[in-house]
Short mmCIF file of C-alpha atoms in Angstrom, two decimals:
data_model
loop_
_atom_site.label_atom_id
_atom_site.label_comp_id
_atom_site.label_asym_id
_atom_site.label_seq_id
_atom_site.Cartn_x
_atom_site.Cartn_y
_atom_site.Cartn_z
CA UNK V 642 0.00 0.00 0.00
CA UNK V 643 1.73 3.16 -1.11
CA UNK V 644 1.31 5.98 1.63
CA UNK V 645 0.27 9.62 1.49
CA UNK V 646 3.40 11.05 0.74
CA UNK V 647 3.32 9.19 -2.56
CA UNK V 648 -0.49 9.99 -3.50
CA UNK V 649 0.42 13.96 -3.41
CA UNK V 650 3.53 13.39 -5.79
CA UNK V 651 1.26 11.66 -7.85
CA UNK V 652 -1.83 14.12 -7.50
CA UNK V 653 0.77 16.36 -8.52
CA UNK V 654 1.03 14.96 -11.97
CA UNK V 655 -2.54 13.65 -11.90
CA UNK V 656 -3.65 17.65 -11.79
CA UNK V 657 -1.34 18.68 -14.34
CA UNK V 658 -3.08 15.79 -16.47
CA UNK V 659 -6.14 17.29 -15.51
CA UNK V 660 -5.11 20.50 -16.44
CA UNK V 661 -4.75 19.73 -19.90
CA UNK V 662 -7.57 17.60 -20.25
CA UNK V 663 -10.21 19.50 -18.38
CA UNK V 664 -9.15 22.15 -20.98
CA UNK V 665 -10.43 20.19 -23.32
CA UNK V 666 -14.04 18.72 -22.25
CA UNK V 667 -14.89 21.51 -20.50
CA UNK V 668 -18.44 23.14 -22.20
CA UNK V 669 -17.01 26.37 -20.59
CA UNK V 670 -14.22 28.53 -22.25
CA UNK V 671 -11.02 26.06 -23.21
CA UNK V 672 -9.05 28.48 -21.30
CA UNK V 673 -10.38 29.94 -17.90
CA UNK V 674 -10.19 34.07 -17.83
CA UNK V 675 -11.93 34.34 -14.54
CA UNK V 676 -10.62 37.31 -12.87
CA UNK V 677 -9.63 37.31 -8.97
CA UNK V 678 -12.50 37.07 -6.47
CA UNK V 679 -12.16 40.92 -4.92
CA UNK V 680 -11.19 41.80 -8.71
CA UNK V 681 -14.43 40.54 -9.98
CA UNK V 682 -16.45 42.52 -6.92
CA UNK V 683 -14.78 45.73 -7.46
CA UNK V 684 -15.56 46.13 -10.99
CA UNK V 685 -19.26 44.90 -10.99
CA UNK V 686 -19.77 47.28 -7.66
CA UNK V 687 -20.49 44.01 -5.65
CA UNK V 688 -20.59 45.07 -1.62
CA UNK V 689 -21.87 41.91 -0.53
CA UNK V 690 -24.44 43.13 1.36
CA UNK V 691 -25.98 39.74 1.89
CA UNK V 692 -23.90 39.09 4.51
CA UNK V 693 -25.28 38.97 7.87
CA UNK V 694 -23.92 40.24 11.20
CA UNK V 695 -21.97 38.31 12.93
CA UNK V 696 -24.58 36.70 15.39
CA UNK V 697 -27.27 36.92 13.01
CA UNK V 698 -28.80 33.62 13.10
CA UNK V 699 -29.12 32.41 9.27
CA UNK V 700 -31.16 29.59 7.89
CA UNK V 701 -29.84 27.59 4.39
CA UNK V 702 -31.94 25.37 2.74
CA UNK V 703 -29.15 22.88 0.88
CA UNK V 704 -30.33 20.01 -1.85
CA UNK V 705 -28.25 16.80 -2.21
CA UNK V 706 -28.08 13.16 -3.36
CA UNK V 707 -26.74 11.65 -0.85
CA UNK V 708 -29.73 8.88 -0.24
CA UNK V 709 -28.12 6.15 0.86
CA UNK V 710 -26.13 6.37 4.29
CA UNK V 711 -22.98 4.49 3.93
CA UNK V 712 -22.68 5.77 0.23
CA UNK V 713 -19.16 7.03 0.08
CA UNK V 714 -20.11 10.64 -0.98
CA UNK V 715 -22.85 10.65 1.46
CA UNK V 716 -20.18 10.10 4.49
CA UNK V 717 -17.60 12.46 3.49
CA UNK V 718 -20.99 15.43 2.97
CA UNK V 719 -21.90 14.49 6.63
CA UNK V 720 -18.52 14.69 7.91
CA UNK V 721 -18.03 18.15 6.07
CA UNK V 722 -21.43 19.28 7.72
CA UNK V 723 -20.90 18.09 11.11
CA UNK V 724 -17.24 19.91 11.18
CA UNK V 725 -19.07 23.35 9.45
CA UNK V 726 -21.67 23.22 12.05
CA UNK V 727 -19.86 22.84 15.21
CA UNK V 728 -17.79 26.28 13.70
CA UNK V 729 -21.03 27.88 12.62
CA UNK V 730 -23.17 27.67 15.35
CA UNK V 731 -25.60 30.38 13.94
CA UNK V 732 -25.61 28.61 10.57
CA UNK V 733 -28.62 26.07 10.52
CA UNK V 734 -28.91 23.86 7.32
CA UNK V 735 -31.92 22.41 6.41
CA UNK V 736 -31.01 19.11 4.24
CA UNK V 737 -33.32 17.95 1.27
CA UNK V 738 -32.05 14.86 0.10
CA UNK V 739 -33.05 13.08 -2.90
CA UNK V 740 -32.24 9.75 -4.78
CA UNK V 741 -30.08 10.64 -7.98
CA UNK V 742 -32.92 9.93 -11.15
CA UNK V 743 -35.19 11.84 -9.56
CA UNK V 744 -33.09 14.36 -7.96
CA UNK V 745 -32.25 15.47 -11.67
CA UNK V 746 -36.18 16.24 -12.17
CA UNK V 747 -36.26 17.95 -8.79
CA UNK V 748 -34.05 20.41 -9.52
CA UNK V 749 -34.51 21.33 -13.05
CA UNK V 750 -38.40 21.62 -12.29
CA UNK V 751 -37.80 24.03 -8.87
CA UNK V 752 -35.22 25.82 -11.41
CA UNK V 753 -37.72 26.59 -13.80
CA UNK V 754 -40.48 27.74 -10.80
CA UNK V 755 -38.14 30.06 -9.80
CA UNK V 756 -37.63 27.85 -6.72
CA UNK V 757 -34.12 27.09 -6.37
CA UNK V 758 -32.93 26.21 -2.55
CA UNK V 759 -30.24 28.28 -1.23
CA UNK V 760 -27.40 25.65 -2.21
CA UNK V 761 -27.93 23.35 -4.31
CA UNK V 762 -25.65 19.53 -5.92
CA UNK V 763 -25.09 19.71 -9.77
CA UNK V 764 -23.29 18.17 -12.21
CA UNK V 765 -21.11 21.62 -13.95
CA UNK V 766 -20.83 21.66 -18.32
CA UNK V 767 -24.07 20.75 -19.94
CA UNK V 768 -26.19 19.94 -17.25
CA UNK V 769 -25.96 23.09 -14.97
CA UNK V 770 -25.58 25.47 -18.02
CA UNK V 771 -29.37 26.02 -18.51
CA UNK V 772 -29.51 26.85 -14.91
CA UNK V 773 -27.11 29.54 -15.38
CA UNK V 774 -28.05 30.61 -18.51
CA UNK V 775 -31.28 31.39 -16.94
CA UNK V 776 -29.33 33.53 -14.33
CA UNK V 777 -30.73 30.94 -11.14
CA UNK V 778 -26.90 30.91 -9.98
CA UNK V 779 -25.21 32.98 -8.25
CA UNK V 780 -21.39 33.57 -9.60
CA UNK V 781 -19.44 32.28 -6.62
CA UNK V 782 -16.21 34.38 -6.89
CA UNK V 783 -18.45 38.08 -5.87
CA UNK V 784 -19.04 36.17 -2.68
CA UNK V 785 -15.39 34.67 -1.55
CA UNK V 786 -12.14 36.51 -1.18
CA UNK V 787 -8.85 35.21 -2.03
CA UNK V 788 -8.46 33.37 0.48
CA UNK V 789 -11.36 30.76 0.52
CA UNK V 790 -9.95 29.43 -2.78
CA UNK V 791 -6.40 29.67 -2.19
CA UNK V 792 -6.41 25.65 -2.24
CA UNK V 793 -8.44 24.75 -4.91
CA UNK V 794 -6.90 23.26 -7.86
CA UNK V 795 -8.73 26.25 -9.89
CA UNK V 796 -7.91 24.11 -13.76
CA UNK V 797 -10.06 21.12 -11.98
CA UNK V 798 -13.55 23.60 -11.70
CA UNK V 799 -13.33 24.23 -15.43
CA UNK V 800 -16.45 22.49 -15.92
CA UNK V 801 -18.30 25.18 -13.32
CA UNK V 802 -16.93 28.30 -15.68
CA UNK V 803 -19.23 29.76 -17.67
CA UNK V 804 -18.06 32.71 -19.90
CA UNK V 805 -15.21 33.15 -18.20
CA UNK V 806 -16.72 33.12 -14.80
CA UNK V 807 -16.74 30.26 -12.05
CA UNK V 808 -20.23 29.63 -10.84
CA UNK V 809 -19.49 26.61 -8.42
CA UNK V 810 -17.29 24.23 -6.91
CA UNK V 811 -16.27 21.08 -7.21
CA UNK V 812 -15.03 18.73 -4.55
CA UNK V 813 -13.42 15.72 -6.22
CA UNK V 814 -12.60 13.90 -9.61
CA UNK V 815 -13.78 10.78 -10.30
CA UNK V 816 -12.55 7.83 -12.93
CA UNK V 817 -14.42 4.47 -14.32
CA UNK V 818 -13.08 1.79 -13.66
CA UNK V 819 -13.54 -2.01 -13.99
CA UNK V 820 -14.08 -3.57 -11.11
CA UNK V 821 -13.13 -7.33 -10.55
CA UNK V 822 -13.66 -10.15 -7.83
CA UNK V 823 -10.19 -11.31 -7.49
CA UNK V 824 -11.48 -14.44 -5.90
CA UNK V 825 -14.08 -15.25 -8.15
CA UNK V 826 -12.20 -14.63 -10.97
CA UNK V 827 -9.23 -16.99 -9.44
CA UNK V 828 -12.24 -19.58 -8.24
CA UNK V 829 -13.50 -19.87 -11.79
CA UNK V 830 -9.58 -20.01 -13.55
CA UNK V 831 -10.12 -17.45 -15.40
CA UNK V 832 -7.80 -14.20 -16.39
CA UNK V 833 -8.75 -10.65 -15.08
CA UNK V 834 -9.00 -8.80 -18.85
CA UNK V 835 -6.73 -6.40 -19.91
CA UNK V 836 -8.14 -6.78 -23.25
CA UNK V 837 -11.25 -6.56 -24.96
CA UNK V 838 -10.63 -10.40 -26.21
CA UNK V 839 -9.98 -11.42 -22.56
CA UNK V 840 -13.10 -9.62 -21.43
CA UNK V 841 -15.14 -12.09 -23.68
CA UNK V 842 -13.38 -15.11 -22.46
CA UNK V 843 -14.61 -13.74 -19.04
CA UNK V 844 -17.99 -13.23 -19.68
CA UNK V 845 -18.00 -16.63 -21.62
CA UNK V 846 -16.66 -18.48 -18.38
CA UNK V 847 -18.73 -17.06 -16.21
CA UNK V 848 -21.43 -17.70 -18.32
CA UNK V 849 -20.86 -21.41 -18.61
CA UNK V 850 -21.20 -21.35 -14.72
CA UNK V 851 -24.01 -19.62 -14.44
CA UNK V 852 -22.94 -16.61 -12.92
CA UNK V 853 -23.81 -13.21 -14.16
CA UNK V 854 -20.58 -11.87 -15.99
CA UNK V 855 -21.37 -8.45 -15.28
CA UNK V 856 -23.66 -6.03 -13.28
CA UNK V 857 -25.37 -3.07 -14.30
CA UNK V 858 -28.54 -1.42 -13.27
CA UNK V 859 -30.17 -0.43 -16.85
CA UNK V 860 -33.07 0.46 -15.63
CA UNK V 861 -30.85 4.01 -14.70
CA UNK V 862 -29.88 4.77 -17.73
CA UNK V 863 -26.62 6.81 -16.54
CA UNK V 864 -25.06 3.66 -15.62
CA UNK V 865 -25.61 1.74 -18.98
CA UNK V 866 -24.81 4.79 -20.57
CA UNK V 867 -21.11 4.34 -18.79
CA UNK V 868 -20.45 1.32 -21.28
CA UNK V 869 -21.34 3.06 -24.45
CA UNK V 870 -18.87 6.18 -22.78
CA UNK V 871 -15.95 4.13 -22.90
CA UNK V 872 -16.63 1.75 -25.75
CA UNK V 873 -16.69 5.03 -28.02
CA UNK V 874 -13.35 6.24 -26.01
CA UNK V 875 -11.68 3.28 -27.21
CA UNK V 876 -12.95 3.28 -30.97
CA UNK V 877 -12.76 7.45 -31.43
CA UNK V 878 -11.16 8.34 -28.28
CA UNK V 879 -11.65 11.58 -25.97
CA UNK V 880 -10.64 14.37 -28.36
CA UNK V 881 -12.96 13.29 -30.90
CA UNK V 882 -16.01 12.12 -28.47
CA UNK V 883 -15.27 15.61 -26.99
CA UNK V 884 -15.98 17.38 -30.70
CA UNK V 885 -18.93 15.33 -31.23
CA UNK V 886 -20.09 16.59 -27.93
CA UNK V 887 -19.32 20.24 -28.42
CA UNK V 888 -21.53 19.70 -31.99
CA UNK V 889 -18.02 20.69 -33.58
CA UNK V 890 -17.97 16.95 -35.46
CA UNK V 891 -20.44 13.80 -36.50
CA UNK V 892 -21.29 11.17 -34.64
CA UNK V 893 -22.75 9.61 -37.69
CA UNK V 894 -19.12 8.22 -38.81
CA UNK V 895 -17.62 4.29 -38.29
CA UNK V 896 -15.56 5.21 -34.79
CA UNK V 897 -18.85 5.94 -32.85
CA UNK V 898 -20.74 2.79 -34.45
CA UNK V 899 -18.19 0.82 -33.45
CA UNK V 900 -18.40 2.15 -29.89
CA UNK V 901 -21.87 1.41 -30.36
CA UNK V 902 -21.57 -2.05 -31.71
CA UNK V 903 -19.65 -3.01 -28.68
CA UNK V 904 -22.28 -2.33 -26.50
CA UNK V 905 -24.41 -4.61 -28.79
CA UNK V 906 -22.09 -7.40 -28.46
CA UNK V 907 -21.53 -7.33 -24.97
CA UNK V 908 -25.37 -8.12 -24.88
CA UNK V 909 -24.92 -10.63 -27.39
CA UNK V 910 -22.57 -12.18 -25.56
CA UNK V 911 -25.01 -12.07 -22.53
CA UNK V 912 -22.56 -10.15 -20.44
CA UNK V 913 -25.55 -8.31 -18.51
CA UNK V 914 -28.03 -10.05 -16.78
CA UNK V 915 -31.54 -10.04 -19.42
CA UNK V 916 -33.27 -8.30 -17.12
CA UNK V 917 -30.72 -5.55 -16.37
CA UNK V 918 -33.06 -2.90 -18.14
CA UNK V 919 -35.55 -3.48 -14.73
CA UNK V 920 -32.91 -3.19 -12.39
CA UNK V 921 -31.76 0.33 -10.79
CA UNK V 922 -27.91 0.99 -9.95
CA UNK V 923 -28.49 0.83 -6.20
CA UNK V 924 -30.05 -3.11 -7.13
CA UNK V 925 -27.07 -3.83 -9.29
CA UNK V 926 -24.80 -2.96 -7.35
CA UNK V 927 -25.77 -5.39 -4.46
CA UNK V 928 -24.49 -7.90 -6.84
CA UNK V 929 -21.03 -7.07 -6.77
CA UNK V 930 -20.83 -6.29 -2.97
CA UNK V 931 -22.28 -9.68 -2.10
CA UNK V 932 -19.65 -11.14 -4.17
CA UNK V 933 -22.84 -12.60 -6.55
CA UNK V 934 -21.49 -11.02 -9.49
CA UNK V 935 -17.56 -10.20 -10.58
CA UNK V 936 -17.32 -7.47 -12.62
CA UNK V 937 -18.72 -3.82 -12.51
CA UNK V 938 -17.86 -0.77 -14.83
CA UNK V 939 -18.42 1.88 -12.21
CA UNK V 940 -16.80 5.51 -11.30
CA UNK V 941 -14.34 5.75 -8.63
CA UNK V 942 -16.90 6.72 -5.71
CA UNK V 943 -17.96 2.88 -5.53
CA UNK V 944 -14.52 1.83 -3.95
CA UNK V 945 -15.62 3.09 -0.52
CA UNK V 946 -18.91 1.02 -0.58
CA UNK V 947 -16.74 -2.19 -1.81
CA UNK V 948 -14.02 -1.74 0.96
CA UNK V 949 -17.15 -0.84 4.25
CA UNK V 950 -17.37 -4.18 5.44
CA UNK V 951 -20.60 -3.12 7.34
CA UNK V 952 -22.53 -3.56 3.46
CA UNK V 953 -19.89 -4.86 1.65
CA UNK V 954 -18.46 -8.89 1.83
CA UNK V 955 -16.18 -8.60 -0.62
CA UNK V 956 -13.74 -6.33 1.26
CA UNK V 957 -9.99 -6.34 -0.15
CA UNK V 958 -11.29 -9.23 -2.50
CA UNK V 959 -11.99 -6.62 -5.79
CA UNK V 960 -9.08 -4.74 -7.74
CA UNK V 961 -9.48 -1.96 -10.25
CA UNK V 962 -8.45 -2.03 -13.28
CA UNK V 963 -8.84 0.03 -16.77
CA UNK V 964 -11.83 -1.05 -19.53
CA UNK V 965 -10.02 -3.26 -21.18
CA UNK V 966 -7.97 -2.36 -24.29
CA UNK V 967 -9.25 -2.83 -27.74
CA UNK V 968 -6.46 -4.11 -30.12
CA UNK V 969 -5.24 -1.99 -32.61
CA UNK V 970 -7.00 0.96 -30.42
CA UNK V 971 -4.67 4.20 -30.06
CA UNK V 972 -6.80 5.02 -27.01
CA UNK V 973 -6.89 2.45 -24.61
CA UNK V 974 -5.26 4.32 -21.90
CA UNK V 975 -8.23 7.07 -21.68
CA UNK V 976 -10.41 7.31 -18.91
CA UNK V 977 -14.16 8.35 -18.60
CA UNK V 978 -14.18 10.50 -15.46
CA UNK V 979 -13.43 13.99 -14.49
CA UNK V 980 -14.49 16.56 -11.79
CA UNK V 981 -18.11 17.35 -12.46
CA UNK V 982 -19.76 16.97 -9.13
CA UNK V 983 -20.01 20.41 -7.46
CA UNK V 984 -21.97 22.53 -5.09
CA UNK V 985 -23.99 26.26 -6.32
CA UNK V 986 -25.85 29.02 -4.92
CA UNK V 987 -28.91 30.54 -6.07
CA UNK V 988 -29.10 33.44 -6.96
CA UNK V 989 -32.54 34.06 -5.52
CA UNK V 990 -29.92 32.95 -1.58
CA UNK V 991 -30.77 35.89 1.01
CA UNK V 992 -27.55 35.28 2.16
CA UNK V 993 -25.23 34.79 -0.65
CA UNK V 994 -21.60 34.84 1.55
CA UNK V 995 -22.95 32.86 3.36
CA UNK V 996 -23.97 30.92 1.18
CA UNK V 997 -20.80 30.73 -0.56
CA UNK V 998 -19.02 30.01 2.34
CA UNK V 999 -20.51 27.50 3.12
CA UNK V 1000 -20.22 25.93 -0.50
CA UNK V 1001 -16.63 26.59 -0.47
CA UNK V 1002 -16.05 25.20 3.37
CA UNK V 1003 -18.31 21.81 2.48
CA UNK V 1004 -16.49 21.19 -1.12
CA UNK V 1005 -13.06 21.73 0.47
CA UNK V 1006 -13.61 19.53 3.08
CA UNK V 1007 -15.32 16.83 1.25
CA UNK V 1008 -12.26 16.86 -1.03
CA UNK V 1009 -10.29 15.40 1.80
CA UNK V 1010 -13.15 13.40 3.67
CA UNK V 1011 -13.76 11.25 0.06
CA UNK V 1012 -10.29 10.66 -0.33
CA UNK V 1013 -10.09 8.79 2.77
CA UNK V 1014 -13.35 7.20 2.10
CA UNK V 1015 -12.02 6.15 -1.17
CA UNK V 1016 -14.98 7.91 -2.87
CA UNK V 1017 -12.99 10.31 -4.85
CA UNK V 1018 -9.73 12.00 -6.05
CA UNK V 1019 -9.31 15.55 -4.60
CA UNK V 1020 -9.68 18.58 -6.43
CA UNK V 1021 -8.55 20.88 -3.21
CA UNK V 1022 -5.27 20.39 -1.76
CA UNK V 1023 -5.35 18.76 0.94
CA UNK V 1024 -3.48 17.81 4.18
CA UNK V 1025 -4.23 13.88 5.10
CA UNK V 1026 -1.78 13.80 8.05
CA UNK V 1027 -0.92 10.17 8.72
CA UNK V 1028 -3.99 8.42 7.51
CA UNK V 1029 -3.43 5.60 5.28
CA UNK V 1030 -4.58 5.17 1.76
CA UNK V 1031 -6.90 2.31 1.08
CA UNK V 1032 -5.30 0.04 -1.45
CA UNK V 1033 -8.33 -0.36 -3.31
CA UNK V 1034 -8.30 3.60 -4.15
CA UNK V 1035 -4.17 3.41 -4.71
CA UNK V 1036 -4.37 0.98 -7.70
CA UNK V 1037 -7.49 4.09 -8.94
CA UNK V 1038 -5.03 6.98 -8.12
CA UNK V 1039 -2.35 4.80 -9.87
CA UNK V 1040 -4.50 4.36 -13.19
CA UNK V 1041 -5.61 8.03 -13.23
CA UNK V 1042 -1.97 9.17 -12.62
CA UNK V 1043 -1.11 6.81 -16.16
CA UNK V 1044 -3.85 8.39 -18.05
CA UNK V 1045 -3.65 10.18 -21.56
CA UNK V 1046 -7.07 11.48 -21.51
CA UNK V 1047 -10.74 12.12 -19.80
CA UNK V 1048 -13.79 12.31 -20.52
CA UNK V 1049 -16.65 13.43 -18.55
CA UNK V 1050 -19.80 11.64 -18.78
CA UNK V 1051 -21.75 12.21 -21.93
CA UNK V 1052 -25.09 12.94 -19.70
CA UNK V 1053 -23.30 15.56 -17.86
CA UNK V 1054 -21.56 17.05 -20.97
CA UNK V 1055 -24.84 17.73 -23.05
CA UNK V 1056 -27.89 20.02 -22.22
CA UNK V 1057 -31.81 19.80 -21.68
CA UNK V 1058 -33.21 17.55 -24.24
CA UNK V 1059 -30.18 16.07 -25.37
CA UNK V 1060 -29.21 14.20 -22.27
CA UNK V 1061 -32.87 12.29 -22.69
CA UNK V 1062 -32.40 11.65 -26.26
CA UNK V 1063 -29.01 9.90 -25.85
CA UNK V 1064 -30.13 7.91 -22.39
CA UNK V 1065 -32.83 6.81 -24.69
CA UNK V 1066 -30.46 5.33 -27.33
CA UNK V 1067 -28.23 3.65 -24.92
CA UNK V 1068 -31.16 1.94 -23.32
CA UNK V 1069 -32.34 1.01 -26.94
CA UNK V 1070 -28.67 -0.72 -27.28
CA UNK V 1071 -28.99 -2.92 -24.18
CA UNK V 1072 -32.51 -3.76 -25.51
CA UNK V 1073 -31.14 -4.49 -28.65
CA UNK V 1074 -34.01 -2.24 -30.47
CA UNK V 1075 -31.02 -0.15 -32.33
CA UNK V 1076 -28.70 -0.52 -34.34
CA UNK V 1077 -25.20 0.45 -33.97
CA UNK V 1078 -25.97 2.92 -37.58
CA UNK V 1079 -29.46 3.64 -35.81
CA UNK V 1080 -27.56 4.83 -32.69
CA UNK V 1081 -25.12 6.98 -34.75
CA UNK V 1082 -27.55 8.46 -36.78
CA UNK V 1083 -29.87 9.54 -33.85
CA UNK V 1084 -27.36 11.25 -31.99
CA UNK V 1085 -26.34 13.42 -34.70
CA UNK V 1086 -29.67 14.24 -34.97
CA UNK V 1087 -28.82 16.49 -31.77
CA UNK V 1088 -25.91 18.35 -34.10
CA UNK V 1089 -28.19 19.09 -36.46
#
């Protein structure tokens, strides 16, 4: 197990690699010309008059996803409240949780009813760009000084900048991964893929023992969509899935139908259980952490679940590994992941410093609190002391750090109506009711 010391060499590098790639898939400007925090409230004539006196007692109403208790996100949020709380004793926070599918309909229908909660979760690029387009957040920087930032890793919030100004903060990166049983993997004599070809030998093994290759919850699309993500990362690779996504090239050309045709063979192959299109993520995911089920594509926030023994029994018995490589592929080395995940304030917030604050105490802190729950890769610097790294999220910091290129999630890259039609597609891929041209042709129906 490599120890701390080693991870913030390697974050080093790992933010650097960020920096370059963020540049890239971020829907914001390519290159970030946000000006200082007291810069930006000086020339628009901010005073920040929404902030209280000192022992004015102040109410926030905050929204989250956070559902499930011992989710690894949802632990490192309560540990970042609990330590804001006991220092703001005049702050209270009124928590609205809300599981993820629907939380995405929550907040997009209180956005357009003008009913935004003080501080609110979203993904940043496509999926929070409406929401400031429609000016329902507040820009963050006219309500922090220098100071509150001075440790975030500023190239890792490209996805919250939105011409040229940063509207909210992220906490943490995450990466996909393949997950593996070691032990039922080594039980049923069969290789861990680092290829494609090897991933098919898996699933055929498994098969032939009548175990479920792999585990996915279908029924939320997000999660299928992951497989369809990195299948088209290893046929067209990140720079081009990221032009397709900007509308700047075609998806209607033979590298995304072959992304799309491995999804269809996967299915073929009967990697995913039939009825995977009825299951959610939460159900699938019980599979792997009973040790039912050996493989799971699944972002970097799942490590903490696999390694709490309290809900997990197959604790130090999974590694994480890359999707595997497709031969011939220049771009088997590219990740889907990013930092996306963020906290914003409304604009309608009484008490926007506050507000902001808080945002900017709660992201901070969760930076270091899902690091040592293994839920995430830091975005803030951070100071771990002597804690111990988790092995599980070494070998994930140890693939990110090897990367040549991310891509975030292609739900959290487009806008509105777009995001639908494409979860739409995917799900038509596992049912098998498209076809790889189909697929193409109906996303670049959204470029035209």
């Amino acid at each position: 197990m490599g120890g701390f010391n080693k991870c913030k060499k390697k974050f080093a590098a790992l933010f650097l690699c960020f920096v370059v790639v963020l540049g890239i898939v971020g829907c914001g400007p390519k290159k970030a010309q946000t000006d200082t925090p007291s810069a930006a409230g000086e020339k628009e004539g901010k005073t920040n008059n929404t902030q209280p006196a000192k022992e004015e007692k102040v109410s926030l109403d905050v929204w989250h996803l956070w559902t499930i208790e011992n989710d690894g996100n949802a632990v490192s949020f309560n540990r970042a409240l609990e330590q804001y709380q006991a220092e703001h004793p005049n702050v209270t926070i009124n928590i609205d949780a809300t599981e993820n599918e629907a939380y995405k309909t929550k907040i997009k229908t209180a956005i357009s009813a003008n009913e935004a909660p003080d501080v609110f979760f979203t993904w940043g690029a496509g999926f929070a760009k409406p929401f400031v387009d429609a000016g329902q957040v507040a820009k963050i920087t006219d309500y922090l000084d220098e100071a509150a930032l001075k440790n975030l890793q500023m190239a890792s919030a490209n996805n919250f900048m939105y011409d040229g100004a940063l509207y909210g903060l992220p906490y943490s990166s995450w990466v996909g991964v393949l997950y593996c049983n070691e032990e039922m993997f080594n039980e049923a004599g069969v290789k861990i893929p680092e290829t494609y070809d090897e991933l098919m030998t898996a699933i055929e093994v498994f098969n032939g023992k009548g175990i479920v290759p792999i585990t996915v919850g279908a029924k939320d699309a997000w999660n299928a969509m992951f497989f369809q993500n990195i299948a088209s990362i290893r046929t067209a690779g990140t720079e081009l899935s990221t032009q397709a996504l900007m509308k700047e090239a075609s998806y209607d050309q033979q590298a995304f139908a072959d992304g799309a045709q491995m999804v269809l063979d996967l299915v073929e192959a009967d990697a995913f259980d039939p009825s995977c299109l009825a299951f959610s993520y939460d159900e699938a995911k019980i599979a792997l952490l009973n040790g039912e089920c050996p493989m799971m594509y699944q972002g970097s926030w799942l490590a903490a679940e696999i390694q709490n023994e309290e809900i997990s029994l197959v604790k130090d018995k999974v590694v994480a590994v890359n999707f595997p490589a497709l031969e011939g592929s220049a771009y088997n080395n590219q990740f889907l992941g990013g930092a996306i995940e963020g906290l914003v304030v409304s604009e309608k917030c009484e008490h926007k410093k506050v507000a902001a604050e808080f945002v900017a105490y709660i992201t901070e802190a969760m930076a270091k609190e899902s690091f040592l729950q293994g839920s995430g890769i830091p975005v803030w610097d951070i100071d771990a002391g002597d804690a111990s790294v988790d092995p599980l999220v070494q070998q994930i910091v140890d693939l990110a750090y090897g990367s040549d290129g991310y891509v975030v999630a292609w739900d959290t890259f487009l806008s509105g109506a777009d995001v639908t039609t494409h979860l739409s597609l995917v799900q038509d891929l596992f049912a098998q009711a498209k076809t790889a041209d189909e697929f193409v042709k109906g996303m670049q129906a959204l470029n035209e």
